[in-house]
């Protein structure tokens, strides 16, 4: 069943990798332990679900407005008897196609696992991972359907605004090994498109 909505916000831009980035994919050879994600056409990409998970975690750390969070992100809890029905997320994030810097290929990094008990290299735990080089870009597109409840819609827009500012300031990290300095991204050239479904010209 469709949900009532008042407006649709679409935010587009470019995510610039300020440091190398690793988003893991399925192994396609025995040469690399941790390859990058590729789509069905063999192109490097970052799944929209990976971005959505990062955004959900960021918002849950910074906001405590439960109703707005569940309306925007959807609920991860199962439906319960005599409780309001859970809903899906109103936010859609498309898969982000990767563009590598000119004349710079993906990089192969060697790593080792650390034995947490002894603080030394774990025996036989050398591995390698493929990373996107610094300067790679990701096509970014996020879409949100706002509810008809004006107060709730305004709260959701404010939350999105703060998140976009954090992205523009390079305050978010994506992917694996973020504690090792990987995955810092910055949103550049953002654009906002607003469609008001209460206006005839928008419907047409």
PDB file of C-alpha atoms in Angstrom:
ATOM      1  CA  UNK A   1       0.000   0.000   0.000  1.00  0.00           C
ATOM      2  CA  UNK A   2       1.393   3.399  -0.986  1.00  0.00           C
ATOM      3  CA  UNK A   3       2.196   5.943   1.727  1.00  0.00           C
ATOM      4  CA  UNK A   4       1.032   9.578   1.585  1.00  0.00           C
ATOM      5  CA  UNK A   5       3.781  11.983   0.562  1.00  0.00           C
ATOM      6  CA  UNK A   6       4.056  15.703   0.041  1.00  0.00           C
ATOM      7  CA  UNK A   7       7.415  16.283  -1.602  1.00  0.00           C
ATOM      8  CA  UNK A   8      10.324  14.400  -3.112  1.00  0.00           C
ATOM      9  CA  UNK A   9      13.854  15.616  -2.497  1.00  0.00           C
ATOM     10  CA  UNK A  10      16.675  14.461  -4.769  1.00  0.00           C
ATOM     11  CA  UNK A  11      20.270  15.260  -3.816  1.00  0.00           C
ATOM     12  CA  UNK A  12      23.027  14.604  -6.335  1.00  0.00           C
ATOM     13  CA  UNK A  13      26.742  15.271  -6.355  1.00  0.00           C
ATOM     14  CA  UNK A  14      30.167  13.675  -6.338  1.00  0.00           C
ATOM     15  CA  UNK A  15      31.813  11.857  -3.446  1.00  0.00           C
ATOM     16  CA  UNK A  16      35.544  12.548  -3.668  1.00  0.00           C
ATOM     17  CA  UNK A  17      37.855  10.034  -1.987  1.00  0.00           C
ATOM     18  CA  UNK A  18      40.214  12.072   0.204  1.00  0.00           C
ATOM     19  CA  UNK A  19      42.011   8.847   1.150  1.00  0.00           C
ATOM     20  CA  UNK A  20      42.084   5.369  -0.459  1.00  0.00           C
ATOM     21  CA  UNK A  21      38.822   3.426  -0.151  1.00  0.00           C
ATOM     22  CA  UNK A  22      37.941  -0.269   0.040  1.00  0.00           C
ATOM     23  CA  UNK A  23      34.405  -1.586  -0.540  1.00  0.00           C
ATOM     24  CA  UNK A  24      34.636  -5.349  -0.699  1.00  0.00           C
ATOM     25  CA  UNK A  25      33.148  -7.538  -3.406  1.00  0.00           C
ATOM     26  CA  UNK A  26      33.015 -11.205  -4.302  1.00  0.00           C
ATOM     27  CA  UNK A  27      36.378 -12.837  -5.057  1.00  0.00           C
ATOM     28  CA  UNK A  28      36.813 -13.463  -8.783  1.00  0.00           C
ATOM     29  CA  UNK A  29      40.319 -14.920  -8.632  1.00  0.00           C
ATOM     30  CA  UNK A  30      42.783 -16.480  -6.205  1.00  0.00           C
ATOM     31  CA  UNK A  31      45.241 -13.614  -6.674  1.00  0.00           C
ATOM     32  CA  UNK A  32      43.540 -11.085  -4.343  1.00  0.00           C
ATOM     33  CA  UNK A  33      42.154 -11.933  -0.910  1.00  0.00           C
ATOM     34  CA  UNK A  34      39.864  -8.881  -0.672  1.00  0.00           C
ATOM     35  CA  UNK A  35      38.871  -7.470  -4.093  1.00  0.00           C
ATOM     36  CA  UNK A  36      36.756  -4.372  -4.761  1.00  0.00           C
ATOM     37  CA  UNK A  37      33.034  -4.555  -5.511  1.00  0.00           C
ATOM     38  CA  UNK A  38      32.070  -4.771  -9.183  1.00  0.00           C
ATOM     39  CA  UNK A  39      28.631  -4.714 -10.790  1.00  0.00           C
ATOM     40  CA  UNK A  40      27.286  -7.164 -13.360  1.00  0.00           C
ATOM     41  CA  UNK A  41      29.161  -5.344 -16.140  1.00  0.00           C
ATOM     42  CA  UNK A  42      32.463  -5.641 -14.313  1.00  0.00           C
ATOM     43  CA  UNK A  43      32.555  -1.932 -13.390  1.00  0.00           C
ATOM     44  CA  UNK A  44      33.797  -0.711 -10.025  1.00  0.00           C
ATOM     45  CA  UNK A  45      30.966   0.598  -7.856  1.00  0.00           C
ATOM     46  CA  UNK A  46      29.826   1.216  -4.288  1.00  0.00           C
ATOM     47  CA  UNK A  47      26.453  -0.408  -3.474  1.00  0.00           C
ATOM     48  CA  UNK A  48      23.748   1.972  -2.342  1.00  0.00           C
ATOM     49  CA  UNK A  49      23.145  -0.334   0.623  1.00  0.00           C
ATOM     50  CA  UNK A  50      26.701   0.323   1.832  1.00  0.00           C
ATOM     51  CA  UNK A  51      26.094   4.071   1.756  1.00  0.00           C
ATOM     52  CA  UNK A  52      22.700   3.654   3.430  1.00  0.00           C
ATOM     53  CA  UNK A  53      24.253   1.695   6.288  1.00  0.00           C
ATOM     54  CA  UNK A  54      26.829   4.432   6.929  1.00  0.00           C
ATOM     55  CA  UNK A  55      24.148   7.146   6.850  1.00  0.00           C
ATOM     56  CA  UNK A  56      21.869   5.202   9.203  1.00  0.00           C
ATOM     57  CA  UNK A  57      24.666   4.711  11.721  1.00  0.00           C
ATOM     58  CA  UNK A  58      25.612   8.421  11.540  1.00  0.00           C
ATOM     59  CA  UNK A  59      22.051   9.620  12.050  1.00  0.00           C
ATOM     60  CA  UNK A  60      21.396   7.241  14.944  1.00  0.00           C
ATOM     61  CA  UNK A  61      24.527   8.583  16.676  1.00  0.00           C
ATOM     62  CA  UNK A  62      23.569  12.236  16.201  1.00  0.00           C
ATOM     63  CA  UNK A  63      19.771  12.331  16.582  1.00  0.00           C
ATOM     64  CA  UNK A  64      17.342  10.934  19.145  1.00  0.00           C
ATOM     65  CA  UNK A  65      14.048  11.770  17.416  1.00  0.00           C
ATOM     66  CA  UNK A  66      12.817   8.170  17.171  1.00  0.00           C
ATOM     67  CA  UNK A  67       9.720   8.894  15.079  1.00  0.00           C
ATOM     68  CA  UNK A  68      11.640  10.903  12.474  1.00  0.00           C
ATOM     69  CA  UNK A  69      14.450   8.335  12.338  1.00  0.00           C
ATOM     70  CA  UNK A  70      12.048   5.441  11.775  1.00  0.00           C
ATOM     71  CA  UNK A  71      10.049   7.411   9.211  1.00  0.00           C
ATOM     72  CA  UNK A  72      13.179   8.386   7.294  1.00  0.00           C
ATOM     73  CA  UNK A  73      15.265   5.218   7.632  1.00  0.00           C
ATOM     74  CA  UNK A  74      12.615   2.571   8.247  1.00  0.00           C
ATOM     75  CA  UNK A  75      12.506   0.274  11.229  1.00  0.00           C
ATOM     76  CA  UNK A  76      14.801  -2.696  11.709  1.00  0.00           C
ATOM     77  CA  UNK A  77      12.469  -4.238  14.294  1.00  0.00           C
ATOM     78  CA  UNK A  78       9.875  -6.890  13.288  1.00  0.00           C
ATOM     79  CA  UNK A  79       6.161  -6.144  13.481  1.00  0.00           C
ATOM     80  CA  UNK A  80       4.618  -6.900  16.868  1.00  0.00           C
ATOM     81  CA  UNK A  81       0.957  -7.511  17.849  1.00  0.00           C
ATOM     82  CA  UNK A  82      -0.873  -4.384  19.067  1.00  0.00           C
ATOM     83  CA  UNK A  83       2.011  -2.156  17.944  1.00  0.00           C
ATOM     84  CA  UNK A  84       2.131   0.352  15.058  1.00  0.00           C
ATOM     85  CA  UNK A  85       3.054  -1.344  11.796  1.00  0.00           C
ATOM     86  CA  UNK A  86       6.702  -0.970  10.831  1.00  0.00           C
ATOM     87  CA  UNK A  87       7.465   0.816   7.573  1.00  0.00           C
ATOM     88  CA  UNK A  88      10.194   0.786   4.948  1.00  0.00           C
ATOM     89  CA  UNK A  89      12.715   3.584   4.559  1.00  0.00           C
ATOM     90  CA  UNK A  90      11.678   6.767   2.767  1.00  0.00           C
ATOM     91  CA  UNK A  91      15.306   7.261   1.702  1.00  0.00           C
ATOM     92  CA  UNK A  92      16.645   5.641  -1.469  1.00  0.00           C
ATOM     93  CA  UNK A  93      20.351   5.714  -2.314  1.00  0.00           C
ATOM     94  CA  UNK A  94      21.426   4.526  -5.740  1.00  0.00           C
ATOM     95  CA  UNK A  95      24.535   2.470  -6.425  1.00  0.00           C
ATOM     96  CA  UNK A  96      27.492   4.794  -6.971  1.00  0.00           C
ATOM     97  CA  UNK A  97      29.611   4.257 -10.069  1.00  0.00           C
ATOM     98  CA  UNK A  98      33.344   4.732  -9.502  1.00  0.00           C
ATOM     99  CA  UNK A  99      35.631   6.858 -11.677  1.00  0.00           C
ATOM    100  CA  UNK A 100      39.351   6.381 -11.114  1.00  0.00           C
ATOM    101  CA  UNK A 101      41.786   9.334 -11.356  1.00  0.00           C
ATOM    102  CA  UNK A 102      43.458   9.763 -14.732  1.00  0.00           C
ATOM    103  CA  UNK A 103      46.329   7.281 -15.218  1.00  0.00           C
ATOM    104  CA  UNK A 104      45.864   5.808 -11.727  1.00  0.00           C
ATOM    105  CA  UNK A 105      44.656   2.193 -11.488  1.00  0.00           C
ATOM    106  CA  UNK A 106      43.236   0.482  -8.431  1.00  0.00           C
ATOM    107  CA  UNK A 107      45.952  -0.356  -5.902  1.00  0.00           C
ATOM    108  CA  UNK A 108      46.932  -3.636  -4.224  1.00  0.00           C
ATOM    109  CA  UNK A 109      47.868  -3.268  -0.559  1.00  0.00           C
ATOM    110  CA  UNK A 110      49.506  -5.900   1.635  1.00  0.00           C
ATOM    111  CA  UNK A 111      48.277  -6.173   5.219  1.00  0.00           C
ATOM    112  CA  UNK A 112      48.695  -8.392   8.251  1.00  0.00           C
ATOM    113  CA  UNK A 113      46.349  -9.379  11.062  1.00  0.00           C
ATOM    114  CA  UNK A 114      47.323  -8.497  14.626  1.00  0.00           C
ATOM    115  CA  UNK A 115      47.021 -10.957  17.489  1.00  0.00           C
ATOM    116  CA  UNK A 116      45.033  -8.888  19.991  1.00  0.00           C
ATOM    117  CA  UNK A 117      46.290 -10.909  22.927  1.00  0.00           C
ATOM    118  CA  UNK A 118      49.986 -10.366  22.231  1.00  0.00           C
ATOM    119  CA  UNK A 119      49.882  -7.223  20.068  1.00  0.00           C
ATOM    120  CA  UNK A 120      52.058  -8.853  17.424  1.00  0.00           C
ATOM    121  CA  UNK A 121      51.543 -10.143  13.900  1.00  0.00           C
ATOM    122  CA  UNK A 122      49.295 -13.207  13.970  1.00  0.00           C
ATOM    123  CA  UNK A 123      50.921 -16.340  12.639  1.00  0.00           C
ATOM    124  CA  UNK A 124      50.086 -16.966   8.978  1.00  0.00           C
ATOM    125  CA  UNK A 125      47.706 -13.984   8.741  1.00  0.00           C
ATOM    126  CA  UNK A 126      49.147 -11.981   5.868  1.00  0.00           C
ATOM    127  CA  UNK A 127      46.547 -10.870   3.327  1.00  0.00           C
ATOM    128  CA  UNK A 128      46.059  -8.283   0.601  1.00  0.00           C
ATOM    129  CA  UNK A 129      43.226  -6.005  -0.430  1.00  0.00           C
ATOM    130  CA  UNK A 130      42.479  -3.893  -3.495  1.00  0.00           C
ATOM    131  CA  UNK A 131      41.697  -0.230  -2.837  1.00  0.00           C
ATOM    132  CA  UNK A 132      40.503   2.731  -4.846  1.00  0.00           C
ATOM    133  CA  UNK A 133      43.291   5.344  -4.991  1.00  0.00           C
ATOM    134  CA  UNK A 134      42.972   8.780  -3.428  1.00  0.00           C
ATOM    135  CA  UNK A 135      41.187  11.094  -5.854  1.00  0.00           C
ATOM    136  CA  UNK A 136      38.668   8.515  -7.080  1.00  0.00           C
ATOM    137  CA  UNK A 137      35.107   9.806  -7.385  1.00  0.00           C
ATOM    138  CA  UNK A 138      31.696   8.225  -6.781  1.00  0.00           C
ATOM    139  CA  UNK A 139      28.463   9.345  -8.451  1.00  0.00           C
ATOM    140  CA  UNK A 140      26.088  10.234  -5.607  1.00  0.00           C
ATOM    141  CA  UNK A 141      22.275  10.262  -5.767  1.00  0.00           C
ATOM    142  CA  UNK A 142      19.925  10.225  -2.776  1.00  0.00           C
ATOM    143  CA  UNK A 143      16.146  10.482  -2.898  1.00  0.00           C
ATOM    144  CA  UNK A 144      13.730  11.088  -0.011  1.00  0.00           C
ATOM    145  CA  UNK A 145       9.914  11.117  -0.049  1.00  0.00           C
ATOM    146  CA  UNK A 146       8.649  13.463   2.658  1.00  0.00           C
ATOM    147  CA  UNK A 147       5.416  12.686   4.548  1.00  0.00           C
ATOM    148  CA  UNK A 148       2.382  14.994   4.595  1.00  0.00           C
ATOM    149  CA  UNK A 149       2.902  15.693   8.313  1.00  0.00           C
ATOM    150  CA  UNK A 150       4.536  19.131   8.061  1.00  0.00           C
ATOM    151  CA  UNK A 151       6.315  19.039  11.427  1.00  0.00           C
ATOM    152  CA  UNK A 152       7.707  15.553  10.791  1.00  0.00           C
ATOM    153  CA  UNK A 153       8.758  16.493   7.238  1.00  0.00           C
ATOM    154  CA  UNK A 154      10.581  19.598   8.525  1.00  0.00           C
ATOM    155  CA  UNK A 155      12.423  17.518  11.129  1.00  0.00           C
ATOM    156  CA  UNK A 156      13.489  15.003   8.492  1.00  0.00           C
ATOM    157  CA  UNK A 157      14.738  17.794   6.213  1.00  0.00           C
ATOM    158  CA  UNK A 158      16.777  19.288   9.054  1.00  0.00           C
ATOM    159  CA  UNK A 159      18.365  15.905   9.777  1.00  0.00           C
ATOM    160  CA  UNK A 160      19.237  15.470   6.103  1.00  0.00           C
ATOM    161  CA  UNK A 161      20.709  18.966   6.017  1.00  0.00           C
ATOM    162  CA  UNK A 162      23.047  18.242   8.919  1.00  0.00           C
ATOM    163  CA  UNK A 163      24.116  14.971   7.311  1.00  0.00           C
ATOM    164  CA  UNK A 164      24.864  16.693   3.996  1.00  0.00           C
ATOM    165  CA  UNK A 165      26.964  19.309   5.833  1.00  0.00           C
ATOM    166  CA  UNK A 166      28.937  16.502   7.479  1.00  0.00           C
ATOM    167  CA  UNK A 167      29.521  14.919   4.060  1.00  0.00           C
ATOM    168  CA  UNK A 168      30.617  18.243   2.578  1.00  0.00           C
ATOM    169  CA  UNK A 169      33.014  18.724   5.494  1.00  0.00           C
ATOM    170  CA  UNK A 170      34.563  15.277   4.947  1.00  0.00           C
ATOM    171  CA  UNK A 171      33.438  14.046   8.353  1.00  0.00           C
ATOM    172  CA  UNK A 172      32.253  10.599   7.220  1.00  0.00           C
ATOM    173  CA  UNK A 173      34.178   7.483   6.319  1.00  0.00           C
ATOM    174  CA  UNK A 174      33.077   4.584   4.130  1.00  0.00           C
ATOM    175  CA  UNK A 175      34.117   0.993   3.724  1.00  0.00           C
ATOM    176  CA  UNK A 176      36.615  -1.205   5.513  1.00  0.00           C
ATOM    177  CA  UNK A 177      39.740  -0.323   7.517  1.00  0.00           C
ATOM    178  CA  UNK A 178      38.483   3.169   8.375  1.00  0.00           C
ATOM    179  CA  UNK A 179      40.474   3.055  11.631  1.00  0.00           C
ATOM    180  CA  UNK A 180      43.597   2.716   9.472  1.00  0.00           C
ATOM    181  CA  UNK A 181      42.856   5.926   7.587  1.00  0.00           C
ATOM    182  CA  UNK A 182      40.900   4.509   4.656  1.00  0.00           C
ATOM    183  CA  UNK A 183      37.527   5.677   3.419  1.00  0.00           C
ATOM    184  CA  UNK A 184      37.381   9.435   4.057  1.00  0.00           C
ATOM    185  CA  UNK A 185      35.086  11.024   1.459  1.00  0.00           C
ATOM    186  CA  UNK A 186      33.823  14.532   0.770  1.00  0.00           C
ATOM    187  CA  UNK A 187      30.656  15.570  -1.052  1.00  0.00           C
ATOM    188  CA  UNK A 188      31.372  18.155  -3.739  1.00  0.00           C
ATOM    189  CA  UNK A 189      29.107  20.012  -6.189  1.00  0.00           C
ATOM    190  CA  UNK A 190      25.866  18.994  -4.402  1.00  0.00           C
ATOM    191  CA  UNK A 191      22.549  19.881  -6.019  1.00  0.00           C
ATOM    192  CA  UNK A 192      19.042  19.699  -4.561  1.00  0.00           C
ATOM    193  CA  UNK A 193      15.917  19.147  -6.632  1.00  0.00           C
ATOM    194  CA  UNK A 194      12.527  19.490  -4.943  1.00  0.00           C
ATOM    195  CA  UNK A 195       9.249  18.194  -6.390  1.00  0.00           C
ATOM    196  CA  UNK A 196       6.049  19.331  -4.667  1.00  0.00           C
ATOM    197  CA  UNK A 197       3.369  16.748  -5.380  1.00  0.00           C
ATOM    198  CA  UNK A 198       0.684  19.224  -4.277  1.00  0.00           C
ATOM    199  CA  UNK A 199       1.418  21.379  -7.326  1.00  0.00           C
ATOM    200  CA  UNK A 200      -0.192  20.629 -10.685  1.00  0.00           C
ATOM    201  CA  UNK A 201       2.989  21.318 -12.657  1.00  0.00           C
ATOM    202  CA  UNK A 202       4.867  18.729 -10.581  1.00  0.00           C
ATOM    203  CA  UNK A 203       2.238  16.086 -11.268  1.00  0.00           C
ATOM    204  CA  UNK A 204       2.396  16.817 -14.995  1.00  0.00           C
TER     205      UNK A 204
END
